[in-house]
Tab-separated table of C-alpha atoms in Angstrom:
chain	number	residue	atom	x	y	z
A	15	UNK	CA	0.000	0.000	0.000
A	16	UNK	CA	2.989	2.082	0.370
A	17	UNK	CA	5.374	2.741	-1.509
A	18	UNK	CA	8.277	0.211	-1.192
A	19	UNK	CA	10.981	2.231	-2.900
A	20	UNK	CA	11.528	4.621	-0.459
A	21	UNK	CA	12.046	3.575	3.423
A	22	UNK	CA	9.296	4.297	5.384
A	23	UNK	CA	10.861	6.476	7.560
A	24	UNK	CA	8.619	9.293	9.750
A	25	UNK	CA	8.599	12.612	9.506
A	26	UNK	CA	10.253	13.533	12.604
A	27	UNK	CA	12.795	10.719	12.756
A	28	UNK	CA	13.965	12.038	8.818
A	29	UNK	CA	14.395	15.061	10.354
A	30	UNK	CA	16.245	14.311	13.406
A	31	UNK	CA	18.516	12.201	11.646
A	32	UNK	CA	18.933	14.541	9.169
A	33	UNK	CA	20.270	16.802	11.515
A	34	UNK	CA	22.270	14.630	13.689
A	35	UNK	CA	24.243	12.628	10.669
A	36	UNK	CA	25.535	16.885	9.669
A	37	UNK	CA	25.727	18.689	13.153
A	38	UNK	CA	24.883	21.834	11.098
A	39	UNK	CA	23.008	24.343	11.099
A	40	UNK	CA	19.546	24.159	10.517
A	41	UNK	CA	17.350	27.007	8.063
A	42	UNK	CA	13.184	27.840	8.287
A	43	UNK	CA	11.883	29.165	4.635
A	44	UNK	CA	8.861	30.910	4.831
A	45	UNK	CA	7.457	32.975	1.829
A	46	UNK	CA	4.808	35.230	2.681
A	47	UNK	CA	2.710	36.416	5.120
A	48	UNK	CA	0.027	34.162	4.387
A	49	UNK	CA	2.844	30.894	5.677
A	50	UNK	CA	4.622	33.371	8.504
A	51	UNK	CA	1.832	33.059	10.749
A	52	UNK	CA	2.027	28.908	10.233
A	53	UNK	CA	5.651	29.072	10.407
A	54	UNK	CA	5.796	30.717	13.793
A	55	UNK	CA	3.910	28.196	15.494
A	56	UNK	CA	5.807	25.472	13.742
A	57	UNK	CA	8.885	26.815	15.230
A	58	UNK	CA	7.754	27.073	18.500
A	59	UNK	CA	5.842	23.928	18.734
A	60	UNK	CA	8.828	21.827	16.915
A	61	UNK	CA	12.073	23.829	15.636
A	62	UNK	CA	12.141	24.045	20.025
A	63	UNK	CA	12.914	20.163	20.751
A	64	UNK	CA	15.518	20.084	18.086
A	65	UNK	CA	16.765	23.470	19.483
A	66	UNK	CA	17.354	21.664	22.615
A	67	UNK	CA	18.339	18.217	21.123
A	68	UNK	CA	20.916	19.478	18.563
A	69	UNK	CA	21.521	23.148	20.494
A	70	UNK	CA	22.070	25.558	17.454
A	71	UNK	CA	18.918	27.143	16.673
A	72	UNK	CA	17.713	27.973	12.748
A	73	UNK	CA	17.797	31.100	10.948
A	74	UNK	CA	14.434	31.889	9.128
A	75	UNK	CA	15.101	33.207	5.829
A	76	UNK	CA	12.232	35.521	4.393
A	77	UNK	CA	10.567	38.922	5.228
A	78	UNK	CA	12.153	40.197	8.322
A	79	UNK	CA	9.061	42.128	8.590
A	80	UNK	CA	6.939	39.355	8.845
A	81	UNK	CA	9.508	38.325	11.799
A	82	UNK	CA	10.202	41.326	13.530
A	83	UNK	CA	9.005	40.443	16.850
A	84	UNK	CA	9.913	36.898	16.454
A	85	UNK	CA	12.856	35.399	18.916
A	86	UNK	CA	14.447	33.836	15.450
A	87	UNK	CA	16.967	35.615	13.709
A	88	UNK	CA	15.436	36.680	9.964
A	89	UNK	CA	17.586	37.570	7.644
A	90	UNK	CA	16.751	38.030	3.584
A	91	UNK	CA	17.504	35.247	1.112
A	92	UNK	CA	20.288	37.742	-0.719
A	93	UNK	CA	22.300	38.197	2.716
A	94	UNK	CA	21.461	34.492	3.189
A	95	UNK	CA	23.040	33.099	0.454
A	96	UNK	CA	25.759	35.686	0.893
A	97	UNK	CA	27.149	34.253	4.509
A	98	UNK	CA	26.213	30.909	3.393
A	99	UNK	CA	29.689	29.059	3.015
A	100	UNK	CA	28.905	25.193	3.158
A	101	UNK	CA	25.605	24.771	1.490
A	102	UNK	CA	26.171	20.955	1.241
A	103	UNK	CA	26.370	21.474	5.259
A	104	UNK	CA	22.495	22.714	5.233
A	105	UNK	CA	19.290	21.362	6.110
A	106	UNK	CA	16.501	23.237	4.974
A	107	UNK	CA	13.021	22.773	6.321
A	108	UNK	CA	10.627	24.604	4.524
A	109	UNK	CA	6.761	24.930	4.263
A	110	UNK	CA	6.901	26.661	0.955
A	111	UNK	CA	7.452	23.913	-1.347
A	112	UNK	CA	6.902	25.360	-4.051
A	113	UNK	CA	7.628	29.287	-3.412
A	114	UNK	CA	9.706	31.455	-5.659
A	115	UNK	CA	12.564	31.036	-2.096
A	116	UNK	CA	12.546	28.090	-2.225
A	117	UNK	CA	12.997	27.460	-5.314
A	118	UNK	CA	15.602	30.179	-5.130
A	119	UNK	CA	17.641	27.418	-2.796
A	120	UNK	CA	17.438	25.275	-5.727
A	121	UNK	CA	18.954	27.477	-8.080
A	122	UNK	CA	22.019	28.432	-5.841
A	123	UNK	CA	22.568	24.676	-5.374
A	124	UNK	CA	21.050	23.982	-2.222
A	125	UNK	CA	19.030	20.556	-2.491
A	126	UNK	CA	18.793	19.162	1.215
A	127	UNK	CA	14.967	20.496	1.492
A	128	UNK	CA	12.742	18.779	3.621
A	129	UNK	CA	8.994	19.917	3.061
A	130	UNK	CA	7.061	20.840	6.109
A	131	UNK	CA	4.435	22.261	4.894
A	132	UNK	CA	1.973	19.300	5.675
A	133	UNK	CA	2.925	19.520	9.310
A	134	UNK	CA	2.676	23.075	9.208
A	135	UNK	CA	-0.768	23.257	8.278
A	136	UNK	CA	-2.201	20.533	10.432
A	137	UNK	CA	0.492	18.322	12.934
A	138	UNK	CA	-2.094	16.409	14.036
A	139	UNK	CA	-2.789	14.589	11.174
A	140	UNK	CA	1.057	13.084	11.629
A	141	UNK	CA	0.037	11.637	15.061
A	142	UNK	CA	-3.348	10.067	13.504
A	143	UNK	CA	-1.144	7.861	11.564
A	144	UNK	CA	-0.036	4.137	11.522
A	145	UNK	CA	-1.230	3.933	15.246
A	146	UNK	CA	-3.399	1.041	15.990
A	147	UNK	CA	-6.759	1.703	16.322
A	148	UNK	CA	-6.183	3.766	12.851
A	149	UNK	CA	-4.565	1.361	11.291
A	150	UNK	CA	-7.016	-1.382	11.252
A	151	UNK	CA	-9.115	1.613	10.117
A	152	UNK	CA	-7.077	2.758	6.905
A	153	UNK	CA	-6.790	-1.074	6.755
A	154	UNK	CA	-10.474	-1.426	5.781
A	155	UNK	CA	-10.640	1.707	3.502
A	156	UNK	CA	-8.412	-0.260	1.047
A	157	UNK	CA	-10.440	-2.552	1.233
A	158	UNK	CA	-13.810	-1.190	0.252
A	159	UNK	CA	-12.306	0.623	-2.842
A	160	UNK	CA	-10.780	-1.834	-5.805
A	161	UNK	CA	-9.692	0.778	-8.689
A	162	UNK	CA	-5.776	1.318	-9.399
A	163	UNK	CA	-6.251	4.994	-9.320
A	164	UNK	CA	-7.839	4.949	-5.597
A	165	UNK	CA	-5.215	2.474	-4.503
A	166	UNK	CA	-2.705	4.908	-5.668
A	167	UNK	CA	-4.152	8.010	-4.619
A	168	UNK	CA	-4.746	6.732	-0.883
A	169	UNK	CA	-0.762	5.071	-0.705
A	170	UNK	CA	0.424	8.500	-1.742
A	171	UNK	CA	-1.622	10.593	0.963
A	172	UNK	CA	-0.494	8.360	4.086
A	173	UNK	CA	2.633	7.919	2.365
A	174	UNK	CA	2.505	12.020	2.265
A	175	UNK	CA	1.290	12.015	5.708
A	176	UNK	CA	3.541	10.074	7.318
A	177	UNK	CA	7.261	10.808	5.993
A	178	UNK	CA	6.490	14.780	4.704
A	179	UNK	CA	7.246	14.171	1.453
A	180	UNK	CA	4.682	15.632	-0.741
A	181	UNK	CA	6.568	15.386	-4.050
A	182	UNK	CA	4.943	11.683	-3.768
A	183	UNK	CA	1.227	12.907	-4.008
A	184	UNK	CA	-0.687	11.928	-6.842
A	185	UNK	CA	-2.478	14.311	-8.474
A	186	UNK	CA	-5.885	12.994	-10.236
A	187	UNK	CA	-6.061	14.266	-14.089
A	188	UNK	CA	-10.044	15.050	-14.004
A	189	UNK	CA	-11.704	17.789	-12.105
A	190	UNK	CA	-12.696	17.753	-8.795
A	191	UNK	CA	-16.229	16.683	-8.020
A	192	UNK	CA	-16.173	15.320	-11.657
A	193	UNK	CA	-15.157	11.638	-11.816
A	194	UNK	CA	-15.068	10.038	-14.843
A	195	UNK	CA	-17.170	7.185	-13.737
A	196	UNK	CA	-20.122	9.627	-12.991
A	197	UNK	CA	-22.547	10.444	-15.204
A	198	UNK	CA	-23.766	13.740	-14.477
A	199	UNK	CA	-26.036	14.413	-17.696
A	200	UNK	CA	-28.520	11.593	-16.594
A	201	UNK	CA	-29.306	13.093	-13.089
A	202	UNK	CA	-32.729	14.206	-12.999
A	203	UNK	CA	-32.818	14.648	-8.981
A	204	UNK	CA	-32.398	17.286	-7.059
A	205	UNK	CA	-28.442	18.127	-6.958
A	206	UNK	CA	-27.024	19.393	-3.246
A	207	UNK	CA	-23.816	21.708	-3.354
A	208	UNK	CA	-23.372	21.826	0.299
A	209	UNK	CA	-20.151	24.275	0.886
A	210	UNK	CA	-20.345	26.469	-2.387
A	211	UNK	CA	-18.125	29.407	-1.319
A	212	UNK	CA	-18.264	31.734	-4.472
A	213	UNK	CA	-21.391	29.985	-6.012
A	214	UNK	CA	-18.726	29.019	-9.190
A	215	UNK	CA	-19.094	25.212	-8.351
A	216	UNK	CA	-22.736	25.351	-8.659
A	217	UNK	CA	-22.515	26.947	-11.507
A	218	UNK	CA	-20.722	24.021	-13.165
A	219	UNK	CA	-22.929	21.967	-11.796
A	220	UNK	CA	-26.002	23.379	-13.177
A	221	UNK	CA	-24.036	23.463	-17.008
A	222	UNK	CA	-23.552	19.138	-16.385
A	223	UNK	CA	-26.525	18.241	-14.988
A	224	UNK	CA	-28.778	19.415	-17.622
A	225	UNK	CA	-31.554	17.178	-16.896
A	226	UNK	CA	-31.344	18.003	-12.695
A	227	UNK	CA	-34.172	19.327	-10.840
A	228	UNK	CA	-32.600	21.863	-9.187
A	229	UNK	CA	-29.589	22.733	-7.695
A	230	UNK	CA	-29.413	23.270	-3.685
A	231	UNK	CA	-26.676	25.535	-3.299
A	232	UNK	CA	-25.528	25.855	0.476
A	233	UNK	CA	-23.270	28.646	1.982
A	234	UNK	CA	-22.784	28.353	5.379
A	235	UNK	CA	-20.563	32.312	5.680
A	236	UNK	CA	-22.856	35.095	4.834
A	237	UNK	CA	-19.325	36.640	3.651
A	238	UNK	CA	-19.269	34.125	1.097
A	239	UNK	CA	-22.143	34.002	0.280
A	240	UNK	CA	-22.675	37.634	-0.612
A	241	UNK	CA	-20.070	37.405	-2.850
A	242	UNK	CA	-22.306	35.828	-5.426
A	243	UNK	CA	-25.809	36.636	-4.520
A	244	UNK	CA	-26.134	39.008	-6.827
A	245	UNK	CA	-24.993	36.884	-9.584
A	246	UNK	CA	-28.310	34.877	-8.863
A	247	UNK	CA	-29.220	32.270	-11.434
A	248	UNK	CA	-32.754	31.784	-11.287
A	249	UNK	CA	-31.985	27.864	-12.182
A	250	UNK	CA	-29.708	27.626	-8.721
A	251	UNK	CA	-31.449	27.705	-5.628
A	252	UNK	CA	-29.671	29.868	-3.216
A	253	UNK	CA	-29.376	29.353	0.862
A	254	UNK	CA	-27.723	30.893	3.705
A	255	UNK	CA	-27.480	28.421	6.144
A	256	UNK	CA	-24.800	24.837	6.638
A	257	UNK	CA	-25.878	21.324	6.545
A	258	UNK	CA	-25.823	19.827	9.671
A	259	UNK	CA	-26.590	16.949	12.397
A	260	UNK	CA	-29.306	18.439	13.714
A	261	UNK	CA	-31.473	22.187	12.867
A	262	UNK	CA	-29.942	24.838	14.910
A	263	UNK	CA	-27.394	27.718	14.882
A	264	UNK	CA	-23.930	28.787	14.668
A	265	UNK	CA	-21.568	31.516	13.935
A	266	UNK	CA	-18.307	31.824	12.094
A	267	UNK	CA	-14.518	32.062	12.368
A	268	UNK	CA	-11.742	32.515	9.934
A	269	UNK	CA	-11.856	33.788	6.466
A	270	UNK	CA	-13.608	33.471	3.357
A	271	UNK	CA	-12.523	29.839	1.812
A	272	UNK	CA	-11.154	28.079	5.262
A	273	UNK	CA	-14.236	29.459	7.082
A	274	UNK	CA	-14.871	27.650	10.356
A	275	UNK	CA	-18.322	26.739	12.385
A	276	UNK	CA	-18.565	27.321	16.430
A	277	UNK	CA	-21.934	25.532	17.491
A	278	UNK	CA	-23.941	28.013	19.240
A	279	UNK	CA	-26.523	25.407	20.554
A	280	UNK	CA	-28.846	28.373	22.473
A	281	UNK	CA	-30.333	28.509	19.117
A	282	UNK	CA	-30.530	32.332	19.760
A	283	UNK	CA	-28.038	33.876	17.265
A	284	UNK	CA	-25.934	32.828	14.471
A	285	UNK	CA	-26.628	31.537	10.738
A	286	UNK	CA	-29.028	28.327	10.332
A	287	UNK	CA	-27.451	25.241	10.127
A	288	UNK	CA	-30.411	22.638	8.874
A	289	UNK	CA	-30.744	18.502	8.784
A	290	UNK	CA	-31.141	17.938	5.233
A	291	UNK	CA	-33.219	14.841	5.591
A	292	UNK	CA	-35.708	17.551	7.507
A	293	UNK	CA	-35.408	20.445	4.676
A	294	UNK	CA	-35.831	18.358	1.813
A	295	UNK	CA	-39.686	17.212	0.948
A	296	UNK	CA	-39.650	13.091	2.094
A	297	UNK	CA	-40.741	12.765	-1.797
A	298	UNK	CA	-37.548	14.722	-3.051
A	299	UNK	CA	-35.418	12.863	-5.487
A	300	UNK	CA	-31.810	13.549	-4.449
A	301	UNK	CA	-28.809	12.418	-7.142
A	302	UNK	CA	-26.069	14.111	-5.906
A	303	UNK	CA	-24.572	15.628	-3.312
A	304	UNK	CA	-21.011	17.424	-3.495
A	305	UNK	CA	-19.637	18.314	0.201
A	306	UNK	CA	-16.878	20.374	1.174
A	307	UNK	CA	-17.544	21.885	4.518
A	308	UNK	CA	-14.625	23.194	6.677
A	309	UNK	CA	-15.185	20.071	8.938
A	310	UNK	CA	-18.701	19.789	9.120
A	311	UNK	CA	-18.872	16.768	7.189
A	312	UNK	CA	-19.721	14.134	9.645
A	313	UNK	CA	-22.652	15.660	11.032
A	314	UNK	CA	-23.727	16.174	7.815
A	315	UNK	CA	-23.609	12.961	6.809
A	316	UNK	CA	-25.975	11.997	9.691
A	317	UNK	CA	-28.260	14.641	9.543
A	318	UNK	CA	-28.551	13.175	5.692
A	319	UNK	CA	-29.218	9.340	6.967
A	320	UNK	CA	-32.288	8.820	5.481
A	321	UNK	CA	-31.915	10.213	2.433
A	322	UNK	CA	-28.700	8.164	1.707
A	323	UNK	CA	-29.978	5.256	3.125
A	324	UNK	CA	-33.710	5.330	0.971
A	325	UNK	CA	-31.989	6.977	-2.428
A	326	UNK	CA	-28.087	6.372	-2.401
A	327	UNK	CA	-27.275	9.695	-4.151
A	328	UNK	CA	-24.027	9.956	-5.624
A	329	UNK	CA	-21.380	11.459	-2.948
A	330	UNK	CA	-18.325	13.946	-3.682
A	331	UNK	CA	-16.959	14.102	0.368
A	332	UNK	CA	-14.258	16.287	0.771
A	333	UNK	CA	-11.702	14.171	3.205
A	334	UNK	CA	-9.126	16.219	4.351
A	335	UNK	CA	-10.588	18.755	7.024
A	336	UNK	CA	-9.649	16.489	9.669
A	337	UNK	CA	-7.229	14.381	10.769
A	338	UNK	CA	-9.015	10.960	10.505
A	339	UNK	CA	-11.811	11.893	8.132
A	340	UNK	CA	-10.224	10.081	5.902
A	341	UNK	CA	-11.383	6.806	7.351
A	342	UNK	CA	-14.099	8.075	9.565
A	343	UNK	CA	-16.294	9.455	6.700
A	344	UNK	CA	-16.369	6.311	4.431
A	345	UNK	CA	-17.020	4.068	7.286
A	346	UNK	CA	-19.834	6.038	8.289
A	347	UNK	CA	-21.056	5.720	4.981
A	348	UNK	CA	-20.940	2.200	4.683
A	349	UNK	CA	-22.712	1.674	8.068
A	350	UNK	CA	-25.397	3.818	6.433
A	351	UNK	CA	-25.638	1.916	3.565
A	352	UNK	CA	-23.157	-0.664	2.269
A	353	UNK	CA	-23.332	-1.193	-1.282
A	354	UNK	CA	-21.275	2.242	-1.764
A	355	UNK	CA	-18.680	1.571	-3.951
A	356	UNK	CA	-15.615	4.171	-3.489
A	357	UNK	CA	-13.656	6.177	-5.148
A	358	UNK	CA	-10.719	8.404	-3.914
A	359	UNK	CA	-9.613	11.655	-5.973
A	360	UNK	CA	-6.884	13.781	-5.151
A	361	UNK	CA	-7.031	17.274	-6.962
A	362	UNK	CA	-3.622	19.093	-5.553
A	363	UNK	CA	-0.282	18.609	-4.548
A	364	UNK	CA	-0.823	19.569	-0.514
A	365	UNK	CA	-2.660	17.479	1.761
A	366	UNK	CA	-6.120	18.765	0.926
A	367	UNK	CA	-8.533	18.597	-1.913
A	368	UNK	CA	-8.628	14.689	-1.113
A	369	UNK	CA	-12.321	13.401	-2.264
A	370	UNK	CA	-14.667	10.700	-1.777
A	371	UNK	CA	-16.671	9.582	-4.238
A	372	UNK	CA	-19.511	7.062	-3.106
A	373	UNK	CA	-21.553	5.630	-5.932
């Protein structure tokens, strides 16, 4: 399940040895101030042990702005590679892997990058890996999907997960929400985009499934959401509110696309968040329902039980919100209703964008 050409050696223990075999010194990249705020807790919640393990501490190369108040030494990539004398001597940990620095390191011949920007983003999802209870878990997601692509796909992600190196992710070659095995022009149903941000996904949606209903297009974030409102077509229908376990309401953190819910369960305040298998008609014909929802998914799922389990819509789950909902969504599925047959996409090179597709 994993790929057998490269040791399967984790994250931390790459690093650390890294480090230990060259008794160097040790460089952060960061790139902008969308990563500094991710790279300062990285440092302190990592760089820290191997400051005390190895005892030299790093020196973040970027925006000394962006660092000015930070107890790491910035400097700029030009006086970097200017006081630089033994680059074969350097470990770089980065969380840009892709980013015009470091790709900068490349050109001035510094290779020995290790990508952290999947531990940047989320460390917990290292710690949900390849223990026990999880294992027997991932175990039994192979199992329930069959197609060389999924196979691939999954082996990649933990593979991804586990050692850092992201340069091993597949990428999947059709859109996202659009696999090839789905055929969206013979949907006649109703078609639930649960999680539509700018409205642009339901948009596509409406163009493929011609012969659909309607479309249900849900936006939790009123920000988001009155981003397109104007832009109302009259074959989309439009609502403010989340899908959720149960009817109730909530309010919102964070910012526009990564937008998060906080349950507010005094049902007082806050935007609606609804039980689909309430807000739909019991006669509605559902065929599809796309979900990418900061998190939510889970309750979603069960506040759709009865829908799934009397019409078995076709699913696009986004898996990658939390740690374990890799596993944790498809076997709640399956316990649901069990003659889903799976389908894993992955539609970028970072550990996100990871799909289900249940058909």
């Amino acid at each position: 399940m994993i790929n057998n050409n490269i040791p399967l050696i984790s994250f931390f223990d790459r690093v650390q040895s890294s480090l230990a075999a060259k008794k160097n010194k040790y460089v952060f990249v960061t790139e902008s101030p969308h990563w500094a705020p991710q790279g300062k807790r990285w440092l302190a919640f990592f760089v820290s042990e191997l400051i005390d393990k190895f005892g030299h501490a790093p020196i973040v190369v970027g925006d000394p702005v962006q660092w000015e108040y930070s107890k790491f030494k910035c400097i700029s990539f030009q006086d970097f590679t200017a006081t630089v004398d033994a680059v074969d001597d350097l470990v770089v940990l980065s969380t840009s892997h892709n980013c015009p620095l470091a790709k900068s390191l490349v050109d001035s011949y510094i290779y020995n990058i290790i990508d952290m920007t999947s531990y940047a983003i989320d460390p917990k999802k290292i710690e949900y890996i390849y223990n026990e209870e999880d294992s027997k878990n991932i175990a039994a997601l192979f199992k329930s999907i069959s197609d060389p692509d999924s196979i691939a796909n999954l082996s990649s992600i933990l593979f991804a997960r586990y050692t850092g190196l992201l340069s091993f992710i597949n990428v999947s070659k059709y859109p996202i929400y659009q696999h090839p095995v789905i055929d969206f022009s013979s949907m006649t149903g109703v078609v639930i985009d649960a999680g539509s941000y700018d409205g642009k996904e339901s948009e596509i949606l409406r163009k493929i499934c011609e012969k659909a209903e309607s479309i249900y297009s849900f936006e939790f974030d009123e920000r988001n959401y009155t981003k397109f409102k104007d832009n109302i077509n009259p074959e989309i229908k439009y609502i403010n509110a989340g899908l959720w376990s149960t009817n109730t309401k909530a309010s919102v953190s964070g910012n526009g696309i990564a937008s998060k819910v906080n349950i507010n369960f005094t049902e007082e305040s806050g935007t609606d968040l609804v039980k689909l298998d309430t807000f739909l008609p019991e006669n509605c014909n559902v065929s599809f329902i796309k979900m990418d929802i900061e998190g939510a998914e889970i309750d979603a799922i069960r506040g759709s039980y009865r829908v799934i389990q009397t019409q078995k819509p076709i699913l696009a789950i986004s898996l990658y919100h939390r740690p374990n909902d890799l596993w944790l969504i498809p076997k709640l599925i399956l316990d649901i209703r069990s003659d889903y047959k799976f389908f894993i996409g992955q539609h970028d090179k970072l550990l996100s964008e990871t799909v289900l597709y249940a058909i």
